[in-house]
PDB file of C-alpha atoms in Angstrom:
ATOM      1  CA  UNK A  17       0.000   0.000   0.000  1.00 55.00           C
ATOM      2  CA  UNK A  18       0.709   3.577  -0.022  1.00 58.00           C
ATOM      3  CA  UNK A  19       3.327   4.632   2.214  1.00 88.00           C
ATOM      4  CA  UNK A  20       4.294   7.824   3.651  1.00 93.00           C
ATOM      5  CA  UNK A  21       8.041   8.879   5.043  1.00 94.00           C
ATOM      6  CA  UNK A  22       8.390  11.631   7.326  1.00 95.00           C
ATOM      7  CA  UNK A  23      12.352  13.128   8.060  1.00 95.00           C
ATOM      8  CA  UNK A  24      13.564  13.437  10.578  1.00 96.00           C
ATOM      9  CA  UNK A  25      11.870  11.752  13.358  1.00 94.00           C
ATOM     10  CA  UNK A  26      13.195  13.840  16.002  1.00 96.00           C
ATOM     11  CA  UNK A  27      14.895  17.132  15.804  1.00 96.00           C
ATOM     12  CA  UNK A  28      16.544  19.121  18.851  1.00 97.00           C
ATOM     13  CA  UNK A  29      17.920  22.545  18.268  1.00 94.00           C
ATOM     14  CA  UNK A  30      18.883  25.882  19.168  1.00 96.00           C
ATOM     15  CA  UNK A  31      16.111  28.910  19.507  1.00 96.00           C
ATOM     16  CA  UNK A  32      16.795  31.090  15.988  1.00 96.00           C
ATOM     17  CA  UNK A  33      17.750  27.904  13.500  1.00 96.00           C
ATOM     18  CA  UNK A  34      15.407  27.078  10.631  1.00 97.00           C
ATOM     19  CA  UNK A  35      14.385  23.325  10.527  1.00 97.00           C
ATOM     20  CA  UNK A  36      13.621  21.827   6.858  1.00 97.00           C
ATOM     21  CA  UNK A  37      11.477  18.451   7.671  1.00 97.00           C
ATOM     22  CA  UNK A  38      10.436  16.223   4.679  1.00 97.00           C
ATOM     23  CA  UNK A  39       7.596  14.461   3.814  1.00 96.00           C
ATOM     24  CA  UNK A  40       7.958  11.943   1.111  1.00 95.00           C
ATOM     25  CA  UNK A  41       5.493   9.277  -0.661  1.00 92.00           C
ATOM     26  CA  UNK A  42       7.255   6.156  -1.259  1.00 91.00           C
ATOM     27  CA  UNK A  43       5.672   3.924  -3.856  1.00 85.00           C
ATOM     28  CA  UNK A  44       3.143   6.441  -5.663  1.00 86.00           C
ATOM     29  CA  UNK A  45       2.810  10.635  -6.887  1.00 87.00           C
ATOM     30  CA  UNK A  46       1.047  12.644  -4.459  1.00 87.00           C
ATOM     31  CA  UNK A  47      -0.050  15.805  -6.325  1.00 84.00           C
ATOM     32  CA  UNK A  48      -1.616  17.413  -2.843  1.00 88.00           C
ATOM     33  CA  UNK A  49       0.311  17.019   0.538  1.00 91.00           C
ATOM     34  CA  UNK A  50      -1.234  18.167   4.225  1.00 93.00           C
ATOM     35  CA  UNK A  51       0.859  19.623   7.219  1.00 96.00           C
ATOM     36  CA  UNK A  52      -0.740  19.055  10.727  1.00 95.00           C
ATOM     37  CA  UNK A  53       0.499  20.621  13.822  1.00 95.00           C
ATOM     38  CA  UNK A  54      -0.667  18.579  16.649  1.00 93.00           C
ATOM     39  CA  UNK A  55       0.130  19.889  20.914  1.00 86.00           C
ATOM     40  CA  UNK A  56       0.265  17.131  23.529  1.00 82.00           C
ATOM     41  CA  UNK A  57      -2.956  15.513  24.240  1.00 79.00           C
ATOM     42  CA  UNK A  58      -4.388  17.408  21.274  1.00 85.00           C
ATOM     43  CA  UNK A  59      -6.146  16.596  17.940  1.00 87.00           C
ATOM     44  CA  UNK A  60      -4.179  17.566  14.835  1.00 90.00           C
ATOM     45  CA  UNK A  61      -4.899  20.820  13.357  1.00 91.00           C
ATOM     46  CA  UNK A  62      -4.268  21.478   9.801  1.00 92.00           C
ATOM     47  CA  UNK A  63      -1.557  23.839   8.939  1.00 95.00           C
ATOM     48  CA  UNK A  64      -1.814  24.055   5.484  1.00 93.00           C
ATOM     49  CA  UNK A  65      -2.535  22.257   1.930  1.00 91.00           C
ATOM     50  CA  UNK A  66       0.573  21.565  -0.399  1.00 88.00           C
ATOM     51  CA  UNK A  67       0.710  21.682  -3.840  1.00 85.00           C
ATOM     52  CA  UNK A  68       2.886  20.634  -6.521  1.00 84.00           C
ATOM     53  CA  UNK A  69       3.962  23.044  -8.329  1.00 83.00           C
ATOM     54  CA  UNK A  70       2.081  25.999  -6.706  1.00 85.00           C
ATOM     55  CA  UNK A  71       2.191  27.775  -3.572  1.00 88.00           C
ATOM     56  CA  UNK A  72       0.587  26.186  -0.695  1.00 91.00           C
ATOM     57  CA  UNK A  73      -2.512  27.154   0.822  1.00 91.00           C
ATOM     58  CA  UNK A  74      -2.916  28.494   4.887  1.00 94.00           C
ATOM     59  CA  UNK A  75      -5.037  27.714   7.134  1.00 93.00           C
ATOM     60  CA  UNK A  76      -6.107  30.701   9.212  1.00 93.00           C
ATOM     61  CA  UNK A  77      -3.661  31.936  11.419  1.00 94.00           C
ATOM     62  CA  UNK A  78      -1.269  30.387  10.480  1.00 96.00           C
ATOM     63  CA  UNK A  79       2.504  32.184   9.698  1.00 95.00           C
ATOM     64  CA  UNK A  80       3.355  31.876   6.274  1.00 94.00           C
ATOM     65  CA  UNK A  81       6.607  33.440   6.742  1.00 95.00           C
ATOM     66  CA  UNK A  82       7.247  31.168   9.691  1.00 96.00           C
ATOM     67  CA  UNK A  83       6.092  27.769   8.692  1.00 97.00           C
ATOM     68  CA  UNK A  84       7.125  27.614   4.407  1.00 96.00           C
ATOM     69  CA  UNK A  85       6.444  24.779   2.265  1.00 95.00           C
ATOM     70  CA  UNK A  86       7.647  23.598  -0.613  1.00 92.00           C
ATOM     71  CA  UNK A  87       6.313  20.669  -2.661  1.00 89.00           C
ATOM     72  CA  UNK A  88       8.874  20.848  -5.598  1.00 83.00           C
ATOM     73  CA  UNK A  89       8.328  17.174  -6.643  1.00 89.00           C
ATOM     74  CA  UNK A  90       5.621  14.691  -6.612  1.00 88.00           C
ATOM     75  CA  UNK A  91       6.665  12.638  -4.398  1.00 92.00           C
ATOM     76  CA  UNK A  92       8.409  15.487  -1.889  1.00 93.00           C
ATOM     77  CA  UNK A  93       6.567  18.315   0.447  1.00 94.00           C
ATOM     78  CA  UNK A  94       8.793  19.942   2.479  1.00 96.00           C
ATOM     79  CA  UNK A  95       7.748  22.210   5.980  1.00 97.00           C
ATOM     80  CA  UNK A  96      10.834  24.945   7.264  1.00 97.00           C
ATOM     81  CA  UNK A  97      10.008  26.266  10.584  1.00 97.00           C
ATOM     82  CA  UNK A  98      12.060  29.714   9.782  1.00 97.00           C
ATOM     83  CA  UNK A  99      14.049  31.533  12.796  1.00 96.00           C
ATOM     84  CA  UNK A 100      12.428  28.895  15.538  1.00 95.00           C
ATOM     85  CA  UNK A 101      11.719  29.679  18.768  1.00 95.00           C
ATOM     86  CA  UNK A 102      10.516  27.155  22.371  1.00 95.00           C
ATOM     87  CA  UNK A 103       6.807  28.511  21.043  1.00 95.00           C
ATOM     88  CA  UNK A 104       7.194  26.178  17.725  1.00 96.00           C
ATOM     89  CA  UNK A 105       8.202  22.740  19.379  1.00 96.00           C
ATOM     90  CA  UNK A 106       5.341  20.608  18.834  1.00 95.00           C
ATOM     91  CA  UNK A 107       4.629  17.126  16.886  1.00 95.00           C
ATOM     92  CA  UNK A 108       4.517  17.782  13.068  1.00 96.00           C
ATOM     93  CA  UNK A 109       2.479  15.454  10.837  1.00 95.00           C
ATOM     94  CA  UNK A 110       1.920  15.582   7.292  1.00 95.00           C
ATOM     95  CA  UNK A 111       0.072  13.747   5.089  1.00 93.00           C
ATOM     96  CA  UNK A 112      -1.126  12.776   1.401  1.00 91.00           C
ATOM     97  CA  UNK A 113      -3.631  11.845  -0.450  1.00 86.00           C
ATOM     98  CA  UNK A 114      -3.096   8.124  -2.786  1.00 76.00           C
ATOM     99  CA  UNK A 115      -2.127   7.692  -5.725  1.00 70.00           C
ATOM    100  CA  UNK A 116      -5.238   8.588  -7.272  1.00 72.00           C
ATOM    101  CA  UNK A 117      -5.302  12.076  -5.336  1.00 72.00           C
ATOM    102  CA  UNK A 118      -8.160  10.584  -3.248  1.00 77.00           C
ATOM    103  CA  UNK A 119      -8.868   9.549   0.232  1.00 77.00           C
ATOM    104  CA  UNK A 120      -8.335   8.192   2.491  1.00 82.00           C
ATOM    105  CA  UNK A 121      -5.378  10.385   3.551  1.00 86.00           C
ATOM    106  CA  UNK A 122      -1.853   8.609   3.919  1.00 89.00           C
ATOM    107  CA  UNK A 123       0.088   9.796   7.228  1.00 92.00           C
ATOM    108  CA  UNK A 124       3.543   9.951   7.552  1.00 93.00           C
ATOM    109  CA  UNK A 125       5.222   8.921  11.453  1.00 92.00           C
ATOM    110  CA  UNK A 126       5.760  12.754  12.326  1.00 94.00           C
ATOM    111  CA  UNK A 127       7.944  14.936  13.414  1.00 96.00           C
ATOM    112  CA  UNK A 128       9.161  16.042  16.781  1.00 95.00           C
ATOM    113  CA  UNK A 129      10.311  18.957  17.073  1.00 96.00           C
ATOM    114  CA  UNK A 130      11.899  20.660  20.247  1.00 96.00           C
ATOM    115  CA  UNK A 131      13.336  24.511  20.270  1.00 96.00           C
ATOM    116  CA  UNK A 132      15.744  24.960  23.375  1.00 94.00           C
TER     117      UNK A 132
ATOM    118  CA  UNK B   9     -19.353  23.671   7.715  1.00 76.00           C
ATOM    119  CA  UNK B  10     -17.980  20.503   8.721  1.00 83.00           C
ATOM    120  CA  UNK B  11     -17.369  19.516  12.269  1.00 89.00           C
ATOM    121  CA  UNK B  12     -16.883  16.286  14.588  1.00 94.00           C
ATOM    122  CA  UNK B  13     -17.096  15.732  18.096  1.00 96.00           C
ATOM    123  CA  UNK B  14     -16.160  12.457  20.054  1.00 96.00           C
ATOM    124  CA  UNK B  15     -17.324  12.592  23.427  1.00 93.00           C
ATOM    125  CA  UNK B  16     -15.658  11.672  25.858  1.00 92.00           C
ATOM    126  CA  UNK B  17     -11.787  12.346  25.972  1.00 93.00           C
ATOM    127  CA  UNK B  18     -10.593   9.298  27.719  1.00 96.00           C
ATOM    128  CA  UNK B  19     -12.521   5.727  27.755  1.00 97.00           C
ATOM    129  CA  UNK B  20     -10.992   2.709  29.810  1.00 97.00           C
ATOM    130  CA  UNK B  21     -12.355  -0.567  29.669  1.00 97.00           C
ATOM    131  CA  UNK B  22     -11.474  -4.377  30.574  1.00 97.00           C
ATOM    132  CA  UNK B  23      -9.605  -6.536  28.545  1.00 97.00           C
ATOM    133  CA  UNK B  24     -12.304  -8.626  26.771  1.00 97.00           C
ATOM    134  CA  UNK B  25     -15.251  -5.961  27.075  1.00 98.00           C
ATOM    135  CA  UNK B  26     -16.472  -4.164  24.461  1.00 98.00           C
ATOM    136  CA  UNK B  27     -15.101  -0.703  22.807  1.00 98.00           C
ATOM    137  CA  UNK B  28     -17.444   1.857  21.820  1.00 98.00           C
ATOM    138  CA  UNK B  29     -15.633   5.237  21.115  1.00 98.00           C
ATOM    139  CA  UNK B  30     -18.492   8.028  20.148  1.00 98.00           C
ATOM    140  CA  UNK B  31     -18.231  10.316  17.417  1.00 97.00           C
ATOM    141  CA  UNK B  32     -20.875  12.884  15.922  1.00 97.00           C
ATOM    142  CA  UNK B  33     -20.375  14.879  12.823  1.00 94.00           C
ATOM    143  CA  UNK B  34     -22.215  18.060  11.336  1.00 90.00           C
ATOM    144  CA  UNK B  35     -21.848  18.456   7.302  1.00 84.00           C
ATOM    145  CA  UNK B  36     -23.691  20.307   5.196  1.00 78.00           C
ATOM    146  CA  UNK B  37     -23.285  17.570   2.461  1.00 78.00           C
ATOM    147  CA  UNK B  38     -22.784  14.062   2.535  1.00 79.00           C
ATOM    148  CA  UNK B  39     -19.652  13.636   4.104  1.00 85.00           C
ATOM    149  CA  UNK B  40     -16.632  10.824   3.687  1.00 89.00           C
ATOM    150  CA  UNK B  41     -15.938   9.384   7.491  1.00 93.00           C
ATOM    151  CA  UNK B  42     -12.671   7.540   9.140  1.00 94.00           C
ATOM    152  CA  UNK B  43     -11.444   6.869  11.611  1.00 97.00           C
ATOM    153  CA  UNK B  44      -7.837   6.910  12.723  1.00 96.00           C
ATOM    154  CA  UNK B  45      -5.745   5.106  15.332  1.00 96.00           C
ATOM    155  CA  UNK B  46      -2.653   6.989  16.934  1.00 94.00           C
ATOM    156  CA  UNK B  47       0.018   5.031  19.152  1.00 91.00           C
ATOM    157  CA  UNK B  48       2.308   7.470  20.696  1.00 86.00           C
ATOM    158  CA  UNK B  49       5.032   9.339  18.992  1.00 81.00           C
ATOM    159  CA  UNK B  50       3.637   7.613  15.729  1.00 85.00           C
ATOM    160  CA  UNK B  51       1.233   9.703  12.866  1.00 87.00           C
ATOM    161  CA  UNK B  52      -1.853   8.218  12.269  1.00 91.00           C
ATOM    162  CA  UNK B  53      -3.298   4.897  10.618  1.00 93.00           C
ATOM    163  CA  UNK B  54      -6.072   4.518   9.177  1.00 93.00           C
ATOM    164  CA  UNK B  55      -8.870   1.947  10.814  1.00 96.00           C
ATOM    165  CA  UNK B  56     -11.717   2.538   8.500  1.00 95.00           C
ATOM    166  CA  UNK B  57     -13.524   4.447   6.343  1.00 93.00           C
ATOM    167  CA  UNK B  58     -16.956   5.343   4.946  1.00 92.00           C
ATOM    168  CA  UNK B  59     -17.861   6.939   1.752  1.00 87.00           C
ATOM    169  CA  UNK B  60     -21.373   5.925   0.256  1.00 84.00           C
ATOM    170  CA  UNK B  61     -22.964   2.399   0.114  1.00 86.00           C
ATOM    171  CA  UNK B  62     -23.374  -0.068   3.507  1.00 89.00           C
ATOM    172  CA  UNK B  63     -23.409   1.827   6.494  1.00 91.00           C
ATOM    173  CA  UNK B  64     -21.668  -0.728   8.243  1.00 96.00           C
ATOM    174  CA  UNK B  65     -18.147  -0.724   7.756  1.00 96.00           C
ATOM    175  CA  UNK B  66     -15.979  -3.045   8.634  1.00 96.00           C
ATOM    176  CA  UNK B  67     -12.201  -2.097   9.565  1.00 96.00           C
ATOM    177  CA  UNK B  68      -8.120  -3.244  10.795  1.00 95.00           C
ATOM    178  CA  UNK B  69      -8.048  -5.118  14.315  1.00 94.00           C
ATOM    179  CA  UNK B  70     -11.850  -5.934  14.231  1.00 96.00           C
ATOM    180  CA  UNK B  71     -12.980  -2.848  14.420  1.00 97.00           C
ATOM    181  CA  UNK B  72     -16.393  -1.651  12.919  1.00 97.00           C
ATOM    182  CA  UNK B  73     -18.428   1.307  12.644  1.00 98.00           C
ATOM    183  CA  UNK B  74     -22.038   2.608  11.550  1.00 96.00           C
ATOM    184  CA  UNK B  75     -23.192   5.586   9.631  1.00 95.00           C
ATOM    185  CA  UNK B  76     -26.082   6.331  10.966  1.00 94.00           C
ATOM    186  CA  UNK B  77     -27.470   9.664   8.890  1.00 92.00           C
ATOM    187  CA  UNK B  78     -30.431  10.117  11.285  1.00 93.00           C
ATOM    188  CA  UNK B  79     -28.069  10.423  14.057  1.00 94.00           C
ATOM    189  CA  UNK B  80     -25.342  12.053  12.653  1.00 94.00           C
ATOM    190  CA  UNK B  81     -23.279   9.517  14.162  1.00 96.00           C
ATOM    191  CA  UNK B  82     -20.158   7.012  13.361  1.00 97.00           C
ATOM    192  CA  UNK B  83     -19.705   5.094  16.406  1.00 98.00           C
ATOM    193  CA  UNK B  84     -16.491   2.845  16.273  1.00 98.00           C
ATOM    194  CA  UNK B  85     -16.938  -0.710  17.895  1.00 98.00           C
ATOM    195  CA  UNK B  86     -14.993  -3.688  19.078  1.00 98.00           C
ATOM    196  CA  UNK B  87     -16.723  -6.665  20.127  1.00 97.00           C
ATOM    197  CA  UNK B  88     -13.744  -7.775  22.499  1.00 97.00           C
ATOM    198  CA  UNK B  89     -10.806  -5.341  23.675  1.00 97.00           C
ATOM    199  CA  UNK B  90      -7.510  -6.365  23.357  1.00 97.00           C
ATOM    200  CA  UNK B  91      -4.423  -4.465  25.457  1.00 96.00           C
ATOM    201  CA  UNK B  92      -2.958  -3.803  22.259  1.00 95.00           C
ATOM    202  CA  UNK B  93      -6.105  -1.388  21.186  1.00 97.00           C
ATOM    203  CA  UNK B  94      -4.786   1.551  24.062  1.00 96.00           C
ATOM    204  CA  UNK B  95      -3.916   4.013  21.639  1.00 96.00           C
ATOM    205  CA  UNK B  96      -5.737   7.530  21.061  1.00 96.00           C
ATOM    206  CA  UNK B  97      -8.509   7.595  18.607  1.00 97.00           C
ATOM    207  CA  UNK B  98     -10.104  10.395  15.706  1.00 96.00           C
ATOM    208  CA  UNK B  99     -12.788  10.938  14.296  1.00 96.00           C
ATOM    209  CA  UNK B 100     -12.377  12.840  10.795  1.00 94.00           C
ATOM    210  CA  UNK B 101     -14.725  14.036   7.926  1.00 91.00           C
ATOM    211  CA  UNK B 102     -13.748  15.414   4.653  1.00 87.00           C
ATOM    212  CA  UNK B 103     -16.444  17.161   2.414  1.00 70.00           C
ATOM    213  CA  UNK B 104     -14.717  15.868  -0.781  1.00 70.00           C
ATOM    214  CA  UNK B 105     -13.424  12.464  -2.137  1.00 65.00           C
ATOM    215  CA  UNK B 106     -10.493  14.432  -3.883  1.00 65.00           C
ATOM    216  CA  UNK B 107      -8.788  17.485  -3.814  1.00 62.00           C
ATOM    217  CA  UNK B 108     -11.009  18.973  -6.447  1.00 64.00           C
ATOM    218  CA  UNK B 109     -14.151  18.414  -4.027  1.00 61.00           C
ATOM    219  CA  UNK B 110     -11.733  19.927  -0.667  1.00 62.00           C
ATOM    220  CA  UNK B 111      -9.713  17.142   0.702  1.00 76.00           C
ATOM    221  CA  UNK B 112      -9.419  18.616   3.664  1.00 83.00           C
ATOM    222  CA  UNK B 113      -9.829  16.848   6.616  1.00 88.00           C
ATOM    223  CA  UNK B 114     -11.533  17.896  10.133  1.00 89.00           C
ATOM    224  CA  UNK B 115     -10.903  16.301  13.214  1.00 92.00           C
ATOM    225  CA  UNK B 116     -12.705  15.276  16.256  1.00 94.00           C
ATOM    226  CA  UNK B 117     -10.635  16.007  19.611  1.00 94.00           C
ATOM    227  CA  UNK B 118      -9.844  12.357  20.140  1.00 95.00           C
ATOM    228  CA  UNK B 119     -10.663   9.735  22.244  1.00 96.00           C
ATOM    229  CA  UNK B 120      -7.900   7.815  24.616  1.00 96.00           C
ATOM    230  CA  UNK B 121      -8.128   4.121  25.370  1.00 97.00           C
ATOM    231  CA  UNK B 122      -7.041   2.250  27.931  1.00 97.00           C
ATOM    232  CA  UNK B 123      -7.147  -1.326  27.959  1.00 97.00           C
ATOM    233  CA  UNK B 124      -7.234  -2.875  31.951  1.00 96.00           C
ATOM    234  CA  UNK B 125      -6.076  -6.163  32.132  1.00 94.00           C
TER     235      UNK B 125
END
């Protein structure tokens, strides 16, 4: 089946560095990707809707000039928390839809993130 | 619109008994329905799904759910618990089947598990 790879697992750095994580689909094309931001003992909220090809698409309130995606490839979204601060460390998710651009959605394993 | 809410934010039950995890939705149109099982530090898997057709799904693990229109509901059941079911649960709807249609999804708050022995 369809299967989504999230890099890296686990990041730790310093308040101020950019982080690039990566979201790639393994075995098929994924024309639209998702980015979830999800708090502990939270649901996952959706950060924004990736395109290839075009710019991606925010969900309310969120930064644009904080949180940038590319999706330069089909089969690679990435998400660059820009200039990060202790505020940003949370669990990162993103997803895709198959290989038909369909759902169900395909989730990669996440990403935590921690800002010192 | 779309929206879901699972009630209750925490269910424990006994190894053997049954799982019932609640979830209600509100959409405007007919809506696509999953549900998704989270184990910690891990993104989400996919347990089921409805779209259009039976209203009894069947999913992974032995888990099944109902669409139930009149209730705006999608209950997910599990005749017998097992210890490796504790995980946290969602709820989701999506308004479209693709992109084209909004491939969004929404999520309900989730639901924890526990599993007693």
């Amino acid at each position: 089946g369809a299967v989504v790879s999230q890099h890296p697992s686990r990041v730790i750095c310093k308040s101020g560095t950019s982080v690039k994580i990566e979201c790639r689909s393994l075995d098929f094309q994924a024309t639209t990707m998702f980015w979830y931001r999800q708090f502990p003992k939270k649901s996952l909220m959706l950060m924004a809707t990736s395109n290839e090809g075009s710019k991606a698409t925010y969900e309310q309130g969120v930064e644009k000039d904080k949180f940038l995606i590319n999706h330069a490839s089909l089969t690679l979204s990435t998400l660059t928390v820009t200039s990060a601060h202790p505020e940003d460390s949370s669990f990162y998710i993103c997803s895709a839809l198959d290989r038909e651009g369909h759902q169900p959605q395909h989730f990669g394993d996440g990403t935590r993130l921690s800002i010192l | 619109a779309q929206s879901v809410t699972q009630l209750g934010s925490h269910v424990s039950v006994s190894e053997g008994a049954l799982v019932l995890l609640r979830c209600n939705y509100s959409s405007s149109v007919p809506p696509y329905l999953f549900w998704y099982v989270q184990y910690p530090n891990q993104g989400l898997q996919l347990l089921l799904k409805y779209t259009t057709g039976a209203t009894l799904v069947k999913g992974i693990n032995g888990f099944e759910a109902e669409f139930k229109k009149s209730e705006t509901s999608f209950h997910l059941t599990k005749p017998s618990a097992h210890m490796s079911d504790a995980a946290e649960y969602f709820c989701a709807v999506s308004v479209g089947w693709d992109y084209n249609q909004g491939g969004k999804l929404i999520f309900g708050q989730g639901t924890e598990l526990s599993v007693k022995p």
